[in-house]
Amino acid sequence: MSFKRRPLIAGNWKMNGLLDFVKNLAGVLADKVDQNDPTHFDMLICPPATLLHPIKILVGKSGLLLGGQDCHMAKSGAHTGDISAEMLKDLGSSHVIVGHSERRVDYNETNEVVKSKAEAALGVNLTAIICVGETEAERNQGITVDVVKSQILGSIPERATAENIIIAYEPVWAIGTGQTPTKGQVQEVHVLIRKTLGDKIGLKEAEQTRLLYGGSVKPSNAIELMDLNDVDGALVGGASLSPIDFWVIAESCPK
Ligand code: PGA
């Protein structure tokens, strides 16, 4: 029998949210998580780093998890404008996203850079959510499998385990566009990711590692996506800015 992985619904607020979001979004979600305890999923929000502290104060010991959207690969030092993994941890984060396609594109982050960031996260006991995914041109060229495989092999630290990493498959062409791959395409890439992970960290760890799908997840498509065998939750951008939509997506995870 295959291992039962607990779903994770993660919200990536990106560069959105001022102080008024704290109560209206994080506060509402924290209340929902607590009122529905025990939930059949974990819920994580990754707000801008500027909001981590006020959110932590507000949600306190709630079951709502907090994470960062990126971290620097170094522990500390002369890196103006950057944030270390330890700083995120200090503000109550348990997770950090690394290698999001917006970072890979906007800041030329290579697999090596992403791997170093993931290593920095693991170094302070943060779980690294490592993002991979092909562009539209790569899908059209038929090289999705090669691209995702090399991103996995190149971005995952040697000490990765099912406990300290999560993989998010986010086809770049599906992010913020309203387009999503077919169920078959998503499952195919998730199987490939699990197999590649198996080669790298061992079959048992790979079987237990959570693989999220991301890219235009919304209430109307969440059930069919979350129902796929190798999809263990979602990384949600736009729809995570609405507490109602985000909660509906989370409730779509199979029990
Ligand atoms: P989206 O973003 O849900 O708005 O498509 C997903 C992401 O970038 O993580």
mmCIF file of C-alpha atoms and ligand atoms in Angstrom:
data_model
loop_
_atom_site.group_PDB
_atom_site.id
_atom_site.type_symbol
_atom_site.label_atom_id
_atom_site.label_comp_id
_atom_site.label_asym_id
_atom_site.label_seq_id
_atom_site.Cartn_x
_atom_site.Cartn_y
_atom_site.Cartn_z
ATOM 1 C CA MET A 1 0.000 0.000 0.000
ATOM 2 C CA SER A 2 1.309 3.438 -0.781
ATOM 3 C CA PHE A 3 2.235 5.939 1.928
ATOM 4 C CA LYS A 4 -0.452 8.484 2.840
ATOM 5 C CA ARG A 5 0.936 11.991 2.532
ATOM 6 C CA ARG A 6 -0.759 14.810 4.422
ATOM 7 C CA PRO A 7 -1.792 17.545 1.964
ATOM 8 C CA LEU A 8 -0.276 21.021 2.229
ATOM 9 C CA ILE A 9 -1.993 24.107 0.888
ATOM 10 C CA ALA A 10 0.506 26.932 0.636
ATOM 11 C CA GLY A 11 -0.315 30.540 -0.233
ATOM 12 C CA ASN A 12 2.282 32.662 -1.984
ATOM 13 C CA TRP A 13 1.204 36.268 -1.564
ATOM 14 C CA LYS A 14 4.131 37.470 -3.690
ATOM 15 C CA MET A 15 4.581 41.279 -3.467
ATOM 16 C CA ASN A 16 1.054 41.881 -2.226
ATOM 17 C CA GLY A 17 -0.251 42.904 1.159
ATOM 18 C CA LEU A 18 0.005 45.817 3.559
ATOM 19 C CA LEU A 19 -0.704 45.806 7.267
ATOM 20 C CA ASP A 20 -4.469 45.716 6.746
ATOM 21 C CA PHE A 21 -4.085 42.264 5.194
ATOM 22 C CA VAL A 22 -2.898 40.873 8.482
ATOM 23 C CA LYS A 23 -6.272 40.841 10.186
ATOM 24 C CA ASN A 24 -8.411 40.456 7.099
ATOM 25 C CA LEU A 25 -6.531 37.587 5.547
ATOM 26 C CA ALA A 26 -4.147 35.913 7.974
ATOM 27 C CA GLY A 27 -6.443 36.440 10.961
ATOM 28 C CA VAL A 28 -9.448 34.956 9.149
ATOM 29 C CA LEU A 29 -7.453 31.914 8.046
ATOM 30 C CA ALA A 30 -5.948 31.342 11.484
ATOM 31 C CA ASP A 31 -9.452 31.375 12.983
ATOM 32 C CA LYS A 32 -10.693 28.920 10.372
ATOM 33 C CA VAL A 33 -7.781 26.564 10.941
ATOM 34 C CA ASP A 34 -8.422 26.591 14.680
ATOM 35 C CA GLN A 35 -12.206 26.261 14.401
ATOM 36 C CA ASN A 36 -11.802 23.266 12.087
ATOM 37 C CA ASP A 37 -9.096 21.561 14.131
ATOM 38 C CA PRO A 38 -8.097 18.865 13.269
ATOM 39 C CA THR A 39 -7.986 19.767 9.582
ATOM 40 C CA HIS A 40 -7.164 17.079 7.026
ATOM 41 C CA PHE A 41 -4.509 19.367 5.493
ATOM 42 C CA ASP A 42 -1.731 21.693 6.604
ATOM 43 C CA MET A 43 -2.178 25.347 5.712
ATOM 44 C CA LEU A 44 0.791 27.653 5.123
ATOM 45 C CA ILE A 45 0.917 31.304 4.132
ATOM 46 C CA CYS A 46 4.003 32.982 2.704
ATOM 47 C CA PRO A 47 3.376 36.726 2.987
ATOM 48 C CA PRO A 48 5.944 39.415 2.183
ATOM 49 C CA ALA A 49 8.676 39.293 4.837
ATOM 50 C CA THR A 50 7.537 42.711 6.104
ATOM 51 C CA LEU A 51 4.321 41.114 7.391
ATOM 52 C CA LEU A 52 5.722 38.025 9.081
ATOM 53 C CA HIS A 53 6.129 39.615 12.481
ATOM 54 C CA PRO A 54 2.678 41.250 12.741
ATOM 55 C CA ILE A 55 1.080 38.064 11.459
ATOM 56 C CA LYS A 56 2.960 35.943 13.965
ATOM 57 C CA ILE A 57 1.804 38.231 16.770
ATOM 58 C CA LEU A 58 -1.799 37.978 15.585
ATOM 59 C CA VAL A 59 -1.993 34.257 14.867
ATOM 60 C CA GLY A 60 0.119 33.262 17.860
ATOM 61 C CA LYS A 61 -0.070 29.545 18.479
ATOM 62 C CA SER A 62 -2.660 28.925 15.774
ATOM 63 C CA GLY A 63 -2.135 25.918 13.512
ATOM 64 C CA LEU A 64 -1.686 28.267 10.540
ATOM 65 C CA LEU A 65 1.910 27.891 9.337
ATOM 66 C CA LEU A 66 4.101 30.795 8.204
ATOM 67 C CA GLY A 67 6.822 30.894 5.589
ATOM 68 C CA GLY A 68 9.081 33.159 3.570
ATOM 69 C CA GLN A 69 9.101 33.586 -0.206
ATOM 70 C CA ASP A 70 12.864 33.466 -0.650
ATOM 71 C CA CYS A 71 16.076 33.535 1.389
ATOM 72 C CA HIS A 72 19.724 34.303 0.794
ATOM 73 C CA MET A 73 22.188 31.446 0.525
ATOM 74 C CA ALA A 74 24.536 32.970 3.117
ATOM 75 C CA LYS A 75 23.912 32.882 6.849
ATOM 76 C CA SER A 76 24.467 36.609 7.312
ATOM 77 C CA GLY A 77 26.745 39.375 6.087
ATOM 78 C CA ALA A 78 27.107 42.182 3.581
ATOM 79 C CA HIS A 79 24.100 41.491 1.334
ATOM 80 C CA THR A 80 22.102 44.696 1.212
ATOM 81 C CA GLY A 81 18.386 44.130 0.893
ATOM 82 C CA ASP A 82 18.548 40.372 1.378
ATOM 83 C CA ILE A 83 16.988 38.204 4.059
ATOM 84 C CA SER A 84 18.563 35.101 5.581
ATOM 85 C CA ALA A 85 16.833 31.837 6.364
ATOM 86 C CA GLU A 86 17.586 32.400 10.033
ATOM 87 C CA MET A 87 15.780 35.772 9.944
ATOM 88 C CA LEU A 88 12.671 34.071 8.559
ATOM 89 C CA LYS A 89 12.905 31.449 11.259
ATOM 90 C CA ASP A 90 13.364 34.144 13.891
ATOM 91 C CA LEU A 91 9.998 35.640 12.880
ATOM 92 C CA GLY A 92 8.151 32.360 13.240
ATOM 93 C CA SER A 93 8.520 30.759 9.797
ATOM 94 C CA SER A 94 8.666 27.021 9.396
ATOM 95 C CA HIS A 95 9.014 27.011 5.589
ATOM 96 C CA VAL A 96 10.590 29.014 2.789
ATOM 97 C CA ILE A 97 9.925 28.945 -0.951
ATOM 98 C CA VAL A 98 13.080 28.763 -3.076
ATOM 99 C CA GLY A 99 13.529 28.763 -6.840
ATOM 100 C CA HIS A 100 10.156 30.238 -7.732
ATOM 101 C CA SER A 101 10.142 30.892 -11.474
ATOM 102 C CA GLU A 102 9.756 34.625 -10.826
ATOM 103 C CA ARG A 103 13.054 34.519 -8.927
ATOM 104 C CA ARG A 104 14.690 32.233 -11.501
ATOM 105 C CA VAL A 105 13.706 34.697 -14.263
ATOM 106 C CA ASP A 106 13.930 38.110 -12.529
ATOM 107 C CA TYR A 107 17.202 37.373 -10.705
ATOM 108 C CA ASN A 108 18.757 34.793 -13.029
ATOM 109 C CA GLU A 109 18.702 32.183 -10.287
ATOM 110 C CA THR A 110 20.268 28.972 -11.545
ATOM 111 C CA ASN A 111 19.688 25.495 -10.148
ATOM 112 C CA GLU A 112 22.965 25.894 -8.243
ATOM 113 C CA VAL A 113 21.764 29.077 -6.588
ATOM 114 C CA VAL A 114 18.436 27.476 -5.718
ATOM 115 C CA LYS A 115 20.241 24.497 -4.224
ATOM 116 C CA SER A 116 22.411 26.786 -2.064
ATOM 117 C CA LYS A 117 19.307 28.610 -0.840
ATOM 118 C CA ALA A 118 17.628 25.311 -0.022
ATOM 119 C CA GLU A 119 20.763 24.274 1.866
ATOM 120 C CA ALA A 120 20.654 27.516 3.840
ATOM 121 C CA ALA A 121 17.032 26.785 4.745
ATOM 122 C CA LEU A 122 17.803 23.252 5.873
ATOM 123 C CA GLY A 123 20.706 24.599 7.903
ATOM 124 C CA VAL A 124 18.274 26.395 10.233
ATOM 125 C CA ASN A 125 15.616 23.671 10.151
ATOM 126 C CA LEU A 126 13.269 25.404 7.744
ATOM 127 C CA THR A 127 11.474 23.203 5.237
ATOM 128 C CA ALA A 128 12.445 24.269 1.709
ATOM 129 C CA ILE A 129 9.670 24.392 -0.879
ATOM 130 C CA ILE A 130 11.697 23.966 -4.054
ATOM 131 C CA CYS A 131 9.932 25.125 -7.239
ATOM 132 C CA VAL A 132 10.458 23.637 -10.673
ATOM 133 C CA GLY A 133 8.586 23.918 -13.957
ATOM 134 C CA GLU A 134 8.960 24.378 -17.697
ATOM 135 C CA THR A 135 8.244 27.477 -19.785
ATOM 136 C CA GLU A 136 5.704 27.446 -22.578
ATOM 137 C CA ALA A 137 8.471 27.304 -25.184
ATOM 138 C CA GLU A 138 10.037 24.297 -23.458
ATOM 139 C CA ARG A 139 6.684 22.482 -23.348
ATOM 140 C CA ASN A 140 6.121 23.236 -27.025
ATOM 141 C CA GLN A 141 9.571 21.877 -27.835
ATOM 142 C CA GLY A 142 8.693 18.642 -26.041
ATOM 143 C CA ILE A 143 11.475 18.997 -23.466
ATOM 144 C CA THR A 144 9.373 19.349 -20.287
ATOM 145 C CA VAL A 145 10.676 16.062 -18.873
ATOM 146 C CA ASP A 146 14.328 16.994 -19.437
ATOM 147 C CA VAL A 147 13.898 20.471 -17.982
ATOM 148 C CA VAL A 148 12.073 19.353 -14.836
ATOM 149 C CA LYS A 149 14.447 16.453 -14.300
ATOM 150 C CA SER A 150 17.519 18.650 -14.491
ATOM 151 C CA GLN A 151 15.923 21.236 -12.192
ATOM 152 C CA ILE A 152 15.228 18.524 -9.613
ATOM 153 C CA LEU A 153 18.692 16.997 -9.862
ATOM 154 C CA GLY A 154 20.359 20.413 -9.784
ATOM 155 C CA SER A 155 18.293 22.145 -7.093
ATOM 156 C CA ILE A 156 18.000 19.556 -4.355
ATOM 157 C CA PRO A 157 20.506 19.484 -1.506
ATOM 158 C CA GLU A 158 22.322 16.221 -0.796
ATOM 159 C CA ARG A 159 20.796 16.068 2.680
ATOM 160 C CA ALA A 160 17.221 16.407 1.431
ATOM 161 C CA THR A 161 14.631 14.151 3.061
ATOM 162 C CA ALA A 162 10.859 13.853 2.953
ATOM 163 C CA GLU A 163 10.794 15.931 6.127
ATOM 164 C CA ASN A 164 12.904 18.871 5.072
ATOM 165 C CA ILE A 165 11.904 19.477 1.454
ATOM 166 C CA ILE A 166 8.695 19.841 -0.534
ATOM 167 C CA ILE A 167 8.663 20.125 -4.320
ATOM 168 C CA ALA A 168 6.281 22.473 -6.118
ATOM 169 C CA TYR A 169 5.700 21.777 -9.795
ATOM 170 C CA GLU A 170 4.693 25.066 -11.370
ATOM 171 C CA PRO A 171 4.587 25.226 -15.162
ATOM 172 C CA VAL A 172 5.685 28.812 -15.847
ATOM 173 C CA TRP A 173 2.991 29.251 -18.507
ATOM 174 C CA ALA A 174 0.272 28.392 -15.978
ATOM 175 C CA ILE A 175 1.307 30.958 -13.347
ATOM 176 C CA GLY A 176 -1.150 33.818 -13.145
ATOM 177 C CA THR A 177 -2.553 33.077 -16.599
ATOM 178 C CA GLY A 178 -5.708 31.111 -15.803
ATOM 179 C CA GLN A 179 -4.340 28.258 -17.952
ATOM 180 C CA THR A 180 -3.643 24.881 -16.374
ATOM 181 C CA PRO A 181 -2.154 21.677 -17.743
ATOM 182 C CA THR A 182 -4.489 18.723 -18.180
ATOM 183 C CA LYS A 183 -4.811 16.290 -15.294
ATOM 184 C CA GLY A 184 -2.776 13.800 -17.318
ATOM 185 C CA GLN A 185 0.030 16.311 -17.857
ATOM 186 C CA VAL A 186 0.180 17.191 -14.151
ATOM 187 C CA GLN A 187 0.196 13.558 -13.024
ATOM 188 C CA GLU A 188 2.840 12.683 -15.631
ATOM 189 C CA VAL A 189 5.251 15.346 -14.363
ATOM 190 C CA HIS A 190 4.576 14.502 -10.711
ATOM 191 C CA VAL A 191 5.378 10.843 -11.367
ATOM 192 C CA LEU A 192 8.567 11.934 -13.094
ATOM 193 C CA ILE A 193 9.488 14.150 -10.137
ATOM 194 C CA ARG A 194 8.902 11.331 -7.650
ATOM 195 C CA LYS A 195 10.970 8.931 -9.726
ATOM 196 C CA THR A 196 13.810 11.435 -10.103
ATOM 197 C CA LEU A 197 13.674 12.126 -6.380
ATOM 198 C CA GLY A 198 13.828 8.377 -5.776
ATOM 199 C CA ASP A 199 17.078 8.173 -7.744
ATOM 200 C CA LYS A 200 18.494 11.061 -5.746
ATOM 201 C CA ILE A 201 17.292 10.557 -2.155
ATOM 202 C CA GLY A 202 16.011 6.984 -2.173
ATOM 203 C CA LEU A 203 12.630 5.452 -2.924
ATOM 204 C CA LYS A 204 11.299 5.544 0.614
ATOM 205 C CA GLU A 205 12.009 9.241 1.067
ATOM 206 C CA ALA A 206 10.630 10.012 -2.394
ATOM 207 C CA GLU A 207 7.419 8.150 -1.622
ATOM 208 C CA GLN A 208 6.916 10.288 1.485
ATOM 209 C CA THR A 209 7.887 13.669 -0.006
ATOM 210 C CA ARG A 210 5.036 16.070 -0.643
ATOM 211 C CA LEU A 211 4.695 17.293 -4.223
ATOM 212 C CA LEU A 212 2.568 20.398 -4.727
ATOM 213 C CA TYR A 213 1.044 21.595 -7.960
ATOM 214 C CA GLY A 214 1.029 25.363 -8.603
ATOM 215 C CA GLY A 215 -0.217 27.562 -11.437
ATOM 216 C CA SER A 216 -3.722 29.066 -11.629
ATOM 217 C CA VAL A 217 -5.154 26.850 -8.887
ATOM 218 C CA LYS A 218 -8.610 28.141 -7.987
ATOM 219 C CA PRO A 219 -11.778 26.824 -6.356
ATOM 220 C CA SER A 220 -13.169 25.654 -9.713
ATOM 221 C CA ASN A 221 -10.230 23.366 -10.589
ATOM 222 C CA ALA A 222 -8.916 22.431 -7.144
ATOM 223 C CA ILE A 223 -10.893 19.227 -6.648
ATOM 224 C CA GLU A 224 -9.727 17.583 -9.859
ATOM 225 C CA LEU A 225 -6.114 18.651 -9.328
ATOM 226 C CA MET A 226 -5.944 17.690 -5.642
ATOM 227 C CA ASP A 227 -7.470 14.323 -6.444
ATOM 228 C CA LEU A 228 -4.497 13.217 -8.561
ATOM 229 C CA ASN A 229 -2.453 10.416 -7.007
ATOM 230 C CA ASP A 230 0.870 12.206 -6.876
ATOM 231 C CA VAL A 231 -0.428 15.691 -6.069
ATOM 232 C CA ASP A 232 -0.157 16.347 -2.338
ATOM 233 C CA GLY A 233 -1.414 19.895 -2.194
ATOM 234 C CA ALA A 234 -1.021 23.219 -3.945
ATOM 235 C CA LEU A 235 1.115 26.321 -4.092
ATOM 236 C CA VAL A 236 -1.428 29.055 -4.712
ATOM 237 C CA GLY A 237 -0.700 32.611 -5.827
ATOM 238 C CA GLY A 238 -3.621 34.862 -6.810
ATOM 239 C CA ALA A 239 -6.359 32.807 -5.152
ATOM 240 C CA SER A 240 -4.482 32.808 -1.833
ATOM 241 C CA LEU A 241 -5.292 36.524 -1.504
ATOM 242 C CA SER A 242 -8.940 35.675 -0.910
ATOM 243 C CA PRO A 243 -9.488 33.824 2.375
ATOM 244 C CA ILE A 244 -12.713 32.329 1.022
ATOM 245 C CA ASP A 245 -11.151 30.978 -2.174
ATOM 246 C CA PHE A 246 -8.046 29.781 -0.357
ATOM 247 C CA TRP A 247 -10.122 27.911 2.186
ATOM 248 C CA VAL A 248 -12.259 26.283 -0.524
ATOM 249 C CA ILE A 249 -9.080 25.117 -2.254
ATOM 250 C CA ALA A 250 -7.790 23.626 0.993
ATOM 251 C CA GLU A 251 -11.064 21.841 1.634
ATOM 252 C CA SER A 252 -10.801 20.316 -1.854
ATOM 253 C CA CYS A 253 -7.967 18.066 -0.682
ATOM 254 C CA PRO A 254 -9.146 14.468 -0.395
ATOM 255 C CA LYS A 255 -9.636 13.203 3.170
HETATM 256 P P1 PGA B 1 -0.987 31.647 -9.390
HETATM 257 O O1 PGA B 1 0.523 31.649 -8.874
HETATM 258 O O2 PGA B 1 -1.782 30.735 -8.487
HETATM 259 O O3 PGA B 1 -1.424 33.088 -9.294
HETATM 260 O O4 PGA B 1 -0.976 31.143 -10.785
HETATM 261 C C1 PGA B 1 1.117 30.474 -8.396
HETATM 262 C C2 PGA B 1 2.541 30.748 -7.975
HETATM 263 O O5 PGA B 1 3.233 31.538 -8.621
HETATM 264 O O6 PGA B 1 3.018 30.178 -6.978
#
